[in-house]
Tab-separated table of C-alpha atoms and ligand atoms in Angstrom:
chain	number	residue	atom	x	y	z
Q	1	MET	CA	86.103	107.594	101.139
Q	2	PRO	CA	86.745	107.962	105.065
Q	3	HIS	CA	87.818	105.150	107.226
Q	4	LEU	CA	85.299	103.752	109.636
Q	5	PRO	CA	86.574	102.097	112.961
Q	6	PRO	CA	84.639	98.994	113.977
Q	7	VAL	CA	81.521	99.203	116.545
Q	8	SER	CA	83.325	99.275	119.755
Q	9	ARG	CA	81.880	99.207	123.389
Q	10	PHE	CA	83.109	100.850	126.609
Q	11	LEU	CA	81.585	101.102	129.976
Q	12	SER	CA	81.239	104.081	132.109
Q	13	ASN	CA	81.616	103.783	136.174
Q	14	ASN	CA	78.426	104.595	136.407
Q	15	GLY	CA	77.031	101.182	134.471
Q	16	VAL	CA	76.275	102.660	130.912
Q	17	ARG	CA	77.065	100.486	128.266
Q	18	ILE	CA	78.288	102.930	125.350
Q	19	TYR	CA	78.539	101.636	122.054
Q	20	ARG	CA	80.433	103.616	119.319
Q	21	ILE	CA	79.282	103.637	115.711
Q	22	GLY	CA	81.163	105.063	112.553
Q	23	CYS	CA	79.401	106.470	109.596
Q	24	ARG	CA	80.355	108.433	106.239
Q	25	VAL	CA	78.707	111.396	106.796
Q	26	PHE	CA	79.930	113.308	103.448
Q	27	GLU	CA	82.295	111.600	100.584
Q	28	THR	CA	85.630	112.969	102.502
Q	29	LEU	CA	84.194	113.027	106.321
Q	30	SER	CA	83.220	110.675	108.911
Q	31	ALA	CA	81.807	110.963	112.488
Q	32	ARG	CA	80.812	109.168	115.399
Q	33	VAL	CA	77.237	108.703	116.746
Q	34	TYR	CA	77.080	106.621	120.143
Q	35	LEU	CA	74.251	104.429	121.486
Q	36	LEU	CA	74.037	104.523	125.280
Q	37	LEU	CA	72.084	101.793	126.894
Q	38	GLY	CA	71.714	101.556	130.631
Q	39	ALA	CA	71.061	105.414	130.968
Q	40	GLY	CA	66.889	105.359	130.542
Q	41	PRO	CA	65.433	104.541	127.418
Q	42	ALA	CA	68.024	103.669	124.548
Q	43	THR	CA	69.462	106.813	123.561
Q	44	LEU	CA	71.270	107.501	120.150
Q	45	VAL	CA	73.788	110.674	120.679
Q	46	ASP	CA	73.614	112.267	117.281
Q	47	THR	CA	72.231	111.339	113.930
Q	48	GLY	CA	74.947	111.864	110.980
Q	49	SER	CA	74.286	113.846	108.123
Q	50	GLY	CA	70.919	112.255	106.915
Q	51	LEU	CA	72.786	111.101	103.621
Q	52	GLU	CA	71.564	107.849	102.396
Q	53	ALA	CA	75.043	105.826	103.131
Q	54	CYS	CA	75.128	107.788	106.648
Q	55	ASN	CA	71.483	106.372	107.527
Q	56	ARG	CA	72.751	102.690	106.381
Q	57	ASP	CA	75.904	102.784	108.293
Q	58	ILE	CA	74.400	103.819	111.529
Q	59	LEU	CA	71.552	101.031	110.700
Q	60	ALA	CA	74.249	98.549	110.630
Q	61	GLY	CA	76.237	99.970	113.284
Q	62	LEU	CA	72.831	98.846	115.703
Q	63	GLU	CA	72.738	95.559	113.586
Q	64	ALA	CA	76.595	95.343	115.050
Q	65	VAL	CA	75.481	96.141	118.395
Q	66	ARG	CA	72.617	93.573	118.440
Q	67	HIS	CA	74.543	90.383	116.539
Q	68	GLU	CA	78.409	90.795	117.736
Q	69	PHE	CA	77.565	92.599	121.614
Q	70	GLY	CA	74.461	90.568	122.397
Q	71	GLU	CA	72.394	93.582	123.023
Q	72	PRO	CA	68.400	93.187	122.286
Q	73	ILE	CA	67.912	96.083	119.992
Q	74	SER	CA	67.032	97.368	117.027
Q	75	VAL	CA	66.637	101.082	115.433
Q	76	ALA	CA	62.935	100.907	116.548
Q	77	ASP	CA	63.847	100.590	120.320
Q	78	VAL	CA	65.716	104.114	120.132
Q	79	ARG	CA	63.435	106.207	122.352
Q	80	ARG	CA	65.492	108.797	122.846
Q	81	ILE	CA	67.873	111.104	120.505
Q	82	LEU	CA	70.233	113.733	121.919
Q	83	VAL	CA	71.612	116.283	119.545
Q	84	SER	CA	75.210	117.236	120.449
Q	85	HIS	CA	74.985	120.482	118.342
Q	86	GLY	CA	72.864	121.823	115.266
Q	87	HIS	CA	75.366	121.326	112.698
Q	88	ILE	CA	74.448	118.901	109.833
Q	89	ASP	CA	76.822	116.412	110.219
Q	90	HIS	CA	75.233	115.527	113.473
Q	91	VAL	CA	71.756	116.679	113.337
Q	92	GLY	CA	70.862	115.739	109.416
Q	93	GLY	CA	69.601	112.109	110.181
Q	94	LEU	CA	67.434	113.003	112.693
Q	95	PRO	CA	64.050	112.691	110.625
Q	96	ARG	CA	64.981	109.300	109.727
Q	97	PHE	CA	65.427	107.958	113.146
Q	98	CYS	CA	62.321	109.255	114.681
Q	99	ARG	CA	60.653	107.634	112.242
Q	100	GLU	CA	59.923	105.038	114.089
Q	101	GLY	CA	57.887	105.119	117.091
Q	102	ARG	CA	58.041	107.773	119.602
Q	103	VAL	CA	61.168	109.070	120.055
Q	104	GLU	CA	61.767	112.482	122.238
Q	105	VAL	CA	64.617	114.650	120.798
Q	106	LEU	CA	66.835	116.795	123.664
Q	107	MET	CA	68.930	119.505	122.372
Q	108	HIS	CA	70.457	122.426	123.893
Q	109	ALA	CA	67.690	125.332	123.566
Q	110	LEU	CA	70.392	127.626	121.539
Q	111	ASP	CA	70.628	125.068	118.870
Q	112	CYS	CA	66.951	124.271	118.674
Q	113	SER	CA	66.095	126.115	115.746
Q	114	VAL	CA	68.299	124.455	113.483
Q	115	VAL	CA	65.232	121.589	113.803
Q	116	THR	CA	62.368	123.520	114.870
Q	117	ALA	CA	62.630	126.719	112.065
Q	118	PRO	CA	65.293	125.074	109.771
Q	119	GLU	CA	64.457	127.496	106.723
Q	120	GLU	CA	64.516	130.889	108.973
Q	121	HIS	CA	67.653	129.458	110.632
Q	122	LEU	CA	69.736	128.945	107.361
Q	123	ALA	CA	68.143	132.229	105.917
Q	124	VAL	CA	69.133	134.058	109.077
Q	125	ALA	CA	72.533	132.641	109.492
Q	126	LYS	CA	73.243	133.935	105.506
Q	127	ALA	CA	72.098	137.335	105.874
Q	128	ARG	CA	74.522	137.486	108.730
Q	129	LEU	CA	77.366	135.995	107.188
Q	130	ARG	CA	76.810	138.819	104.524
Q	131	VAL	CA	77.077	141.576	106.652
Q	132	PHE	CA	79.966	139.607	108.467
Q	133	LEU	CA	81.772	139.540	104.887
Q	134	ASN	CA	80.722	143.491	104.191
Q	135	HIS	CA	82.761	144.066	107.169
Q	136	ALA	CA	85.308	142.064	106.405
Q	137	GLY	CA	85.878	143.773	102.938
Q	138	GLU	CA	85.188	140.779	100.497
Q	139	GLU	CA	84.314	142.569	97.117
Q	140	PRO	CA	80.560	141.319	96.061
Q	141	ALA	CA	81.600	138.917	93.645
Q	142	HIS	CA	83.579	136.781	96.184
Q	143	ARG	CA	81.191	137.481	98.779
Q	144	GLU	CA	78.341	135.498	97.169
Q	145	ALA	CA	80.687	132.862	96.155
Q	146	LEU	CA	81.851	132.388	99.997
Q	147	ILE	CA	78.115	132.426	100.903
Q	148	THR	CA	77.254	129.610	98.139
Q	149	THR	CA	80.527	127.573	99.516
Q	150	SER	CA	79.606	127.825	103.014
Q	151	PHE	CA	76.144	126.831	102.938
Q	152	ALA	CA	76.679	124.128	99.739
Q	153	LEU	CA	76.335	121.415	102.533
Q	154	ARG	CA	74.201	123.217	105.010
Q	155	ARG	CA	70.241	121.950	103.716
Q	156	PRO	CA	67.456	122.988	105.557
Q	157	ILE	CA	66.251	119.271	107.523
Q	158	GLU	CA	62.585	118.642	107.779
Q	159	ALA	CA	61.233	121.055	110.418
Q	160	MET	CA	60.547	118.603	114.020
Q	161	ALA	CA	59.752	119.543	117.681
Q	162	VAL	CA	62.434	119.132	119.857
Q	163	THR	CA	61.033	117.126	123.009
Q	164	THR	CA	63.670	118.906	125.592
Q	165	ARG	CA	65.407	122.126	125.423
Q	166	LEU	CA	68.338	121.040	127.375
Q	167	ASN	CA	70.399	123.521	130.322
Q	168	ASP	CA	73.764	123.323	131.305
Q	169	GLY	CA	74.047	121.028	134.504
Q	170	ASP	CA	70.583	118.977	133.603
Q	171	GLU	CA	71.303	115.416	135.143
Q	172	LEU	CA	69.147	112.470	133.393
Q	173	ASP	CA	69.321	108.973	133.682
Q	174	GLY	CA	73.187	108.787	134.549
Q	175	MET	CA	74.070	111.839	131.706
Q	176	ARG	CA	75.174	115.077	132.412
Q	177	ILE	CA	74.504	117.835	130.460
Q	178	LEU	CA	77.420	120.445	130.160
Q	179	HIS	CA	76.681	123.122	127.619
Q	180	THR	CA	80.088	124.352	125.863
Q	181	PRO	CA	79.109	127.043	123.368
Q	182	GLY	CA	81.678	128.194	121.239
Q	183	HIS	CA	81.788	125.627	117.719
Q	184	SER	CA	78.294	125.952	118.010
Q	185	PRO	CA	75.655	128.225	120.580
Q	186	GLY	CA	74.177	125.069	121.846
Q	187	GLN	CA	77.447	122.581	121.849
Q	188	VAL	CA	76.861	120.142	124.297
Q	189	CYS	CA	79.220	117.289	125.898
Q	190	VAL	CA	77.641	114.837	127.965
Q	191	ALA	CA	79.540	113.206	131.198
Q	192	VAL	CA	78.716	109.691	131.815
Q	193	GLY	CA	80.305	108.917	134.976
Q	194	ASN	CA	83.995	108.899	134.027
Q	195	VAL	CA	83.275	109.045	130.334
Q	196	LEU	CA	82.760	112.130	128.475
Q	197	LEU	CA	80.921	112.379	125.146
Q	198	SER	CA	82.823	115.568	123.495
Q	199	ALA	CA	80.974	116.010	120.351
Q	200	ASP	CA	82.962	118.411	118.169
Q	201	HIS	CA	84.148	120.437	121.543
Q	202	ILE	CA	86.914	118.870	121.926
Q	203	LEU	CA	88.444	115.831	118.783
Q	204	ALA	CA	91.845	114.386	119.050
Q	205	ARG	CA	93.736	115.899	116.055
Q	206	THR	CA	91.812	119.092	114.783
Q	207	VAL	CA	91.534	121.725	116.288
Q	208	PRO	CA	87.794	122.620	116.013
Q	209	GLN	CA	86.742	125.223	113.750
Q	210	GLN	CA	85.309	128.753	115.142
Q	211	TRP	CA	82.830	131.221	113.620
Q	212	PRO	CA	82.457	134.773	115.398
Q	213	GLU	CA	79.889	135.583	117.355
Q	214	SER	CA	79.111	138.799	115.570
Q	215	ILE	CA	77.171	135.628	113.110
Q	216	THR	CA	75.651	134.170	115.729
Q	217	PRO	CA	75.557	134.771	119.424
Q	218	TYR	CA	77.335	132.250	121.678
Q	219	HIS	CA	79.818	130.989	118.770
Q	220	GLY	CA	83.242	133.036	119.275
Q	221	LEU	CA	86.649	131.987	120.651
Q	222	GLY	CA	85.809	133.433	124.010
Q	223	HIS	CA	82.742	131.436	124.603
Q	224	TYR	CA	85.005	128.458	123.299
Q	225	LEU	CA	87.892	129.090	125.616
Q	226	ASP	CA	85.552	129.245	128.516
Q	227	SER	CA	84.393	126.211	127.328
Q	228	LEU	CA	87.794	124.152	127.503
Q	229	ASP	CA	88.011	125.443	130.831
Q	230	LYS	CA	84.525	124.141	131.934
Q	231	ILE	CA	85.444	120.345	130.719
Q	232	GLN	CA	89.695	121.047	132.244
Q	233	GLY	CA	87.570	121.740	135.748
Q	234	ILE	CA	85.822	118.528	136.067
Q	235	PRO	CA	87.734	116.020	137.442
Q	236	GLY	CA	87.642	111.891	136.988
Q	237	LEU	CA	87.019	111.893	133.391
Q	238	GLU	CA	89.186	108.898	131.903
Q	239	LEU	CA	88.127	108.434	128.554
Q	240	THR	CA	86.612	111.240	125.790
Q	241	LEU	CA	84.764	109.878	122.994
Q	242	PRO	CA	84.455	112.720	120.183
Q	243	ALA	CA	82.100	112.769	117.193
Q	244	HIS	CA	84.775	112.440	114.581
Q	245	GLU	CA	88.160	111.005	114.838
Q	246	GLN	CA	90.139	108.906	117.163
Q	247	ILE	CA	89.305	108.345	120.885
Q	248	ILE	CA	91.128	110.598	123.778
Q	249	GLN	CA	92.699	109.006	126.644
Q	250	ASP	CA	93.474	111.980	128.346
Q	251	VAL	CA	91.526	115.079	127.761
Q	252	TYR	CA	93.133	117.362	130.130
Q	253	ALA	CA	96.492	116.976	128.258
Q	254	ARG	CA	94.076	117.385	124.837
Q	255	ILE	CA	92.929	120.763	126.194
Q	256	HIS	CA	96.031	122.115	127.181
Q	257	THR	CA	97.451	121.275	123.514
Q	258	ILE	CA	94.416	123.253	121.834
Q	259	ARG	CA	94.468	126.229	123.849
Q	260	ALA	CA	98.392	126.423	123.098
Q	261	ALA	CA	97.299	126.497	119.462
Q	262	HIS	CA	95.000	129.017	119.795
Q	263	LEU	CA	97.124	131.245	121.839
Q	264	ARG	CA	100.066	130.572	119.032
Q	265	ARG	CA	97.369	131.513	116.192
Q	266	LEU	CA	96.093	134.634	118.217
Q	267	ASP	CA	100.442	135.588	118.158
Q	268	ARG	CA	100.497	134.842	114.552
Q	269	LEU	CA	97.743	137.330	113.986
Q	270	LEU	CA	98.920	139.817	116.447
Q	271	ALA	CA	102.803	139.677	114.331
Q	272	THR	CA	101.090	140.192	111.294
Q	273	LEU	CA	99.052	143.342	112.056
Q	274	ARG	CA	102.605	144.672	113.437
Q	275	ARG	CA	104.489	143.917	110.326
Q	276	ALA	CA	101.985	145.642	107.915
Q	277	ASP	CA	102.467	149.384	107.090
Q	278	ARG	CA	98.927	150.110	107.319
Q	279	PRO	CA	95.765	149.073	109.093
Q	280	LEU	CA	94.367	145.606	107.656
Q	281	SER	CA	90.901	144.852	106.948
Q	282	LEU	CA	89.938	141.156	107.906
Q	283	SER	CA	89.927	139.947	104.241
Q	284	GLU	CA	93.325	141.248	104.088
Q	285	ILE	CA	94.747	139.413	107.480
Q	286	THR	CA	93.044	135.914	106.293
Q	287	ALA	CA	94.677	136.566	102.784
Q	288	GLN	CA	98.268	136.865	104.796
Q	289	LEU	CA	97.763	133.895	106.797
Q	290	TYR	CA	96.340	131.782	104.572
Q	291	PRO	CA	97.161	132.849	101.101
Q	292	ASP	CA	96.358	129.538	99.183
Q	293	VAL	CA	93.346	128.777	100.153
Q	294	THR	CA	90.281	128.194	98.013
Q	295	GLY	CA	86.930	126.892	98.174
Q	296	ILE	CA	85.220	125.690	101.415
Q	297	ARG	CA	88.718	126.337	102.932
Q	298	ALA	CA	88.799	130.060	102.081
Q	299	ALA	CA	85.390	130.200	103.411
Q	300	LEU	CA	86.180	128.675	106.811
Q	301	ALA	CA	89.747	130.328	106.494
Q	302	ILE	CA	87.660	134.113	107.010
Q	303	THR	CA	85.156	133.101	109.793
Q	304	ASP	CA	88.254	131.336	111.680
Q	305	VAL	CA	90.275	134.106	111.331
Q	306	GLY	CA	87.119	136.433	111.753
Q	307	ALA	CA	86.678	134.614	115.266
Q	308	ARG	CA	90.289	135.266	116.161
Q	309	VAL	CA	89.878	139.027	115.289
Q	310	GLU	CA	86.787	139.186	117.493
Q	311	TYR	CA	88.341	137.786	120.071
Q	312	LEU	CA	91.579	140.491	120.049
Q	313	HIS	CA	89.262	143.285	119.625
Q	314	GLN	CA	86.642	142.347	122.284
Q	315	ARG	CA	89.422	142.353	124.492
Q	316	GLY	CA	91.358	145.624	123.752
Q	317	ARG	CA	93.862	143.995	121.999
Q	318	LEU	CA	92.929	145.104	118.664
Q	319	GLN	CA	91.719	148.957	117.714
Q	320	VAL	CA	89.376	149.398	114.840
Q	321	VAL	CA	91.000	152.830	113.273
Q	322	ASN	CA	89.048	154.334	110.602
Q	323	LEU	CA	86.427	155.832	112.368
Q	324	ASP	CA	85.157	158.384	109.726
Q	325	GLU	CA	84.267	155.759	107.334
Q	326	ILE	CA	82.244	153.835	109.704
Q	327	GLN	CA	80.294	156.497	110.980
Q	328	ALA	CA	79.770	157.719	107.343
Q	329	GLN	CA	78.943	154.284	105.607
Q	330	ASP	CA	75.894	151.660	105.436
Q	331	GLN	CA	78.316	148.520	105.496
Q	332	PRO	CA	81.842	150.012	106.205
Q	333	VAL	CA	85.049	147.840	106.074
Q	334	TYR	CA	86.303	147.798	109.494
Q	335	ARG	CA	90.294	148.112	109.515
Q	336	TYR	CA	92.251	146.812	112.331
Q	337	ALA	CA	95.545	148.101	113.967
Q	338	VAL	CA	97.136	146.545	117.294
Q	339	VAL	CA	96.584	148.728	119.999
C	1	ZN	ZN1	80.123	121.233	114.715
C	2	ZN	ZN1	80.711	117.695	113.227
């Protein structure tokens, strides 16, 4: 069971009280949702996974805000929910927390379909993943196992309306919306004065998982690195509160470290291809970089490496060399070499 930190309170320099509430989103993963008071109506940023234990943790956190911090608030007073991005560990609790009273739901337009058309969103994502894995060179049995594993934790939520589709630069009651695509197409960070809610875009320990934008537009390492630059260019961020792991004191230093980690991974990938005695498929590259992974780690590895291959190929650093096969076949395997 993941460890949950106690509810804690932060004050932004524009007068917003921000409460950090830990919740167990899955058996082995915890997240943090945030309650914002003093930024218009009481606003919850993210909703956990929707699993019963997770809902209970969030409700207990709201109770703690009332009893330990003296805020006259209960779950029925939450009038606005801002979903940082459409991953299940952030959006899954939305139906539960919209149940009480009239609640506005705010999300970036590019992730809205997770909420407004959940069945369709998953079906399309699955179909695109299958095409991606065909081009990667996965055999049908292993391909289907990877798809099943990838979607094991992703269930369609109850379809709902999104009240407000957020855009980059929107200002709402002291919150500034920053569209930071990459980890998710509609990922947003929220700047509240000198405090940044960084969601899954910037985490304290983990380099956030990437997916290629050939599966879903606005995923992809290029967008992700541009989104790091966007946050880097915002002066005066003195505290960063991510949706997982610890708080970040110096977001600019953390961005530097994450970017350096990506550059090292790109170098490793190029070195792997240079060492090979023939062009390699994405499956072969992934097997060389991550030889021992299985289960969900294998599914995450091939999409993460796929994002790197895509990034390098888009920028002319890799070349697809088996052009005859590509032109003759329906679902050809792409074989890459360093330019
Ligand atoms: Zn995420
Ligand atoms: Zn997450």
